[in-house]
Amino acid sequence: AASVADTLSLPLVVLDENLRLLSANHGFTEMFKMIPHKDVGSDLMLVLGGAGWKIPHLRHLLSDVFNTEYEL
């Protein structure tokens, strides 16, 4: 699945329920200038650029995704 995600030009990220980075495709790592092997397991807001991304409302919206049951 990771190799398929890397073929996408749009940024794609996979998070756990604590908003920690599980994986990111090439588009995401390029856009946010991150180092994939270093940033996996880190809090997304820190990966994206430190304190500038510590936006409580954004964290709340992202957390809501995990707290809502979606059928796929």
Short mmCIF file of N, CA and C in Angstrom, two decimals:
data_model
loop_
_atom_site.label_atom_id
_atom_site.label_comp_id
_atom_site.label_asym_id
_atom_site.label_seq_id
_atom_site.Cartn_x
_atom_site.Cartn_y
_atom_site.Cartn_z
N ALA A 1 0.82 -1.20 0.00
CA ALA A 1 0.00 0.00 0.00
C ALA A 1 0.86 1.26 0.00
N ALA A 2 2.00 1.21 0.69
CA ALA A 2 2.86 2.38 0.76
C ALA A 2 3.40 2.75 -0.61
N SER A 3 3.75 1.76 -1.42
CA SER A 3 4.27 2.06 -2.75
C SER A 3 3.20 2.67 -3.63
N VAL A 4 1.96 2.27 -3.47
CA VAL A 4 0.85 2.87 -4.22
C VAL A 4 0.68 4.32 -3.79
N ALA A 5 0.73 4.59 -2.49
CA ALA A 5 0.58 5.96 -1.99
C ALA A 5 1.68 6.87 -2.53
N ASP A 6 2.88 6.33 -2.68
CA ASP A 6 3.99 7.16 -3.19
C ASP A 6 3.82 7.53 -4.65
N THR A 7 2.96 6.84 -5.38
CA THR A 7 2.74 7.20 -6.77
C THR A 7 1.80 8.40 -6.90
N LEU A 8 1.10 8.73 -5.83
CA LEU A 8 0.20 9.89 -5.85
C LEU A 8 1.00 11.17 -5.76
N SER A 9 0.63 12.16 -6.54
CA SER A 9 1.33 13.44 -6.44
C SER A 9 0.78 14.29 -5.30
N LEU A 10 -0.46 14.03 -4.90
CA LEU A 10 -1.05 14.77 -3.78
C LEU A 10 -0.51 14.24 -2.45
N PRO A 11 -0.30 15.14 -1.49
CA PRO A 11 0.19 14.70 -0.18
C PRO A 11 -0.81 13.78 0.51
N LEU A 12 -0.30 12.71 1.10
CA LEU A 12 -1.13 11.74 1.81
C LEU A 12 -0.41 11.35 3.09
N VAL A 13 -1.16 11.37 4.20
CA VAL A 13 -0.58 11.03 5.49
C VAL A 13 -1.51 10.06 6.21
N VAL A 14 -0.92 9.14 6.99
CA VAL A 14 -1.68 8.20 7.80
C VAL A 14 -1.31 8.49 9.25
N LEU A 15 -2.36 8.69 10.08
CA LEU A 15 -2.15 9.03 11.49
C LEU A 15 -2.78 7.97 12.38
N ASP A 16 -2.32 7.89 13.62
CA ASP A 16 -3.02 7.07 14.59
C ASP A 16 -4.01 7.94 15.35
N GLU A 17 -4.71 7.35 16.31
CA GLU A 17 -5.76 8.08 17.03
C GLU A 17 -5.22 9.22 17.89
N ASN A 18 -3.91 9.24 18.13
CA ASN A 18 -3.28 10.33 18.89
C ASN A 18 -2.64 11.36 17.99
N LEU A 19 -2.96 11.29 16.71
CA LEU A 19 -2.44 12.19 15.67
C LEU A 19 -0.91 12.08 15.55
N ARG A 20 -0.42 10.87 15.76
CA ARG A 20 1.00 10.61 15.52
C ARG A 20 1.15 10.05 14.11
N LEU A 21 2.21 10.45 13.46
CA LEU A 21 2.46 10.08 12.08
C LEU A 21 2.83 8.61 11.96
N LEU A 22 2.03 7.86 11.19
CA LEU A 22 2.35 6.46 10.92
C LEU A 22 3.09 6.32 9.60
N SER A 23 2.65 7.07 8.59
CA SER A 23 3.35 7.08 7.31
C SER A 23 2.93 8.31 6.52
N ALA A 24 3.75 8.65 5.57
CA ALA A 24 3.48 9.79 4.69
C ALA A 24 4.09 9.50 3.33
N ASN A 25 3.38 9.88 2.28
CA ASN A 25 3.91 9.63 0.95
C ASN A 25 4.92 10.70 0.55
N HIS A 26 5.52 10.51 -0.59
CA HIS A 26 6.54 11.43 -1.07
C HIS A 26 6.01 12.85 -1.21
N GLY A 27 4.78 12.99 -1.71
CA GLY A 27 4.19 14.32 -1.86
C GLY A 27 4.09 15.06 -0.53
N PHE A 28 3.73 14.34 0.53
CA PHE A 28 3.63 14.95 1.85
C PHE A 28 5.00 15.33 2.40
N THR A 29 5.96 14.41 2.29
CA THR A 29 7.29 14.69 2.83
C THR A 29 7.96 15.84 2.10
N GLU A 30 7.73 15.96 0.81
CA GLU A 30 8.28 17.08 0.05
C GLU A 30 7.61 18.40 0.43
N MET A 31 6.29 18.39 0.54
CA MET A 31 5.55 19.62 0.84
C MET A 31 5.95 20.19 2.20
N PHE A 32 6.12 19.31 3.18
CA PHE A 32 6.40 19.77 4.54
C PHE A 32 7.86 19.61 4.95
N LYS A 33 8.72 19.30 3.97
CA LYS A 33 10.17 19.21 4.20
C LYS A 33 10.51 18.36 5.41
N MET A 34 9.91 17.17 5.45
CA MET A 34 10.16 16.30 6.59
C MET A 34 11.08 15.15 6.23
N ILE A 35 11.63 14.52 7.25
CA ILE A 35 12.50 13.38 7.08
C ILE A 35 11.72 12.16 7.56
N PRO A 36 11.21 11.33 6.62
CA PRO A 36 10.28 10.26 6.99
C PRO A 36 10.77 9.34 8.10
N HIS A 37 11.98 8.82 8.03
CA HIS A 37 12.45 7.87 9.04
C HIS A 37 12.60 8.53 10.41
N LYS A 38 12.81 9.83 10.44
CA LYS A 38 12.97 10.55 11.70
C LYS A 38 11.62 10.93 12.30
N ASP A 39 10.65 11.24 11.47
CA ASP A 39 9.39 11.80 11.94
C ASP A 39 8.28 10.79 12.21
N VAL A 40 8.43 9.55 11.77
CA VAL A 40 7.41 8.53 12.03
C VAL A 40 7.29 8.34 13.54
N GLY A 41 6.06 8.35 14.03
CA GLY A 41 5.79 8.21 15.45
C GLY A 41 5.69 9.53 16.18
N SER A 42 6.00 10.62 15.49
CA SER A 42 5.94 11.95 16.10
C SER A 42 4.56 12.56 15.96
N ASP A 43 4.26 13.49 16.84
CA ASP A 43 3.00 14.23 16.78
C ASP A 43 2.95 15.03 15.48
N LEU A 44 1.84 14.93 14.77
CA LEU A 44 1.71 15.58 13.47
C LEU A 44 1.98 17.08 13.54
N MET A 45 1.48 17.74 14.56
CA MET A 45 1.64 19.19 14.66
C MET A 45 3.11 19.57 14.80
N LEU A 46 3.90 18.76 15.48
CA LEU A 46 5.33 19.03 15.59
C LEU A 46 6.04 18.76 14.28
N VAL A 47 5.63 17.71 13.59
CA VAL A 47 6.23 17.37 12.30
C VAL A 47 6.00 18.50 11.29
N LEU A 48 4.81 19.09 11.34
CA LEU A 48 4.45 20.11 10.37
C LEU A 48 5.14 21.44 10.59
N GLY A 49 5.77 21.63 11.69
CA GLY A 49 6.49 22.88 11.86
C GLY A 49 6.46 23.45 13.25
N GLY A 50 6.36 22.61 14.23
CA GLY A 50 6.44 23.08 15.60
C GLY A 50 5.25 23.88 16.07
N ALA A 51 5.52 24.87 16.87
CA ALA A 51 4.47 25.63 17.55
C ALA A 51 3.50 26.31 16.60
N GLY A 52 3.94 26.65 15.40
CA GLY A 52 3.07 27.31 14.44
C GLY A 52 1.88 26.48 14.02
N TRP A 53 1.97 25.16 14.21
CA TRP A 53 0.87 24.27 13.83
C TRP A 53 0.07 23.80 15.04
N LYS A 54 0.40 24.27 16.22
CA LYS A 54 -0.36 23.87 17.42
C LYS A 54 -1.64 24.70 17.48
N ILE A 55 -2.58 24.29 16.67
CA ILE A 55 -3.86 24.98 16.55
C ILE A 55 -4.91 24.08 17.19
N PRO A 56 -5.41 24.44 18.37
CA PRO A 56 -6.35 23.56 19.07
C PRO A 56 -7.56 23.16 18.23
N HIS A 57 -8.10 24.08 17.45
CA HIS A 57 -9.28 23.76 16.65
C HIS A 57 -8.94 22.72 15.57
N LEU A 58 -7.79 22.84 14.96
CA LEU A 58 -7.37 21.86 13.96
C LEU A 58 -7.20 20.48 14.60
N ARG A 59 -6.56 20.43 15.75
CA ARG A 59 -6.39 19.16 16.46
C ARG A 59 -7.75 18.56 16.80
N HIS A 60 -8.69 19.39 17.22
CA HIS A 60 -10.04 18.92 17.54
C HIS A 60 -10.73 18.33 16.30
N LEU A 61 -10.62 19.02 15.17
CA LEU A 61 -11.25 18.53 13.94
C LEU A 61 -10.64 17.20 13.50
N LEU A 62 -9.33 17.09 13.56
CA LEU A 62 -8.68 15.84 13.19
C LEU A 62 -9.05 14.72 14.16
N SER A 63 -9.12 15.02 15.44
CA SER A 63 -9.50 14.01 16.44
C SER A 63 -10.92 13.53 16.23
N ASP A 64 -11.80 14.41 15.77
CA ASP A 64 -13.19 14.03 15.52
C ASP A 64 -13.29 12.92 14.48
N VAL A 65 -12.36 12.87 13.55
CA VAL A 65 -12.37 11.82 12.54
C VAL A 65 -12.27 10.45 13.20
N PHE A 66 -11.44 10.35 14.24
CA PHE A 66 -11.26 9.08 14.93
C PHE A 66 -12.43 8.74 15.85
N ASN A 67 -13.16 9.76 16.27
CA ASN A 67 -14.25 9.56 17.21
C ASN A 67 -15.60 9.39 16.50
N THR A 68 -15.60 9.40 15.20
CA THR A 68 -16.81 9.26 14.42
C THR A 68 -16.75 7.95 13.66
N GLU A 69 -17.83 7.22 13.67
CA GLU A 69 -17.87 5.95 12.95
C GLU A 69 -18.25 6.19 11.49
N TYR A 70 -17.36 5.80 10.60
CA TYR A 70 -17.61 5.93 9.17
C TYR A 70 -17.66 4.54 8.57
N GLU A 71 -18.56 4.35 7.64
CA GLU A 71 -18.58 3.10 6.89
C GLU A 71 -17.88 3.36 5.56
N LEU A 72 -16.96 2.47 5.23
CA LEU A 72 -16.25 2.59 3.95
C LEU A 72 -16.66 1.47 3.04
#
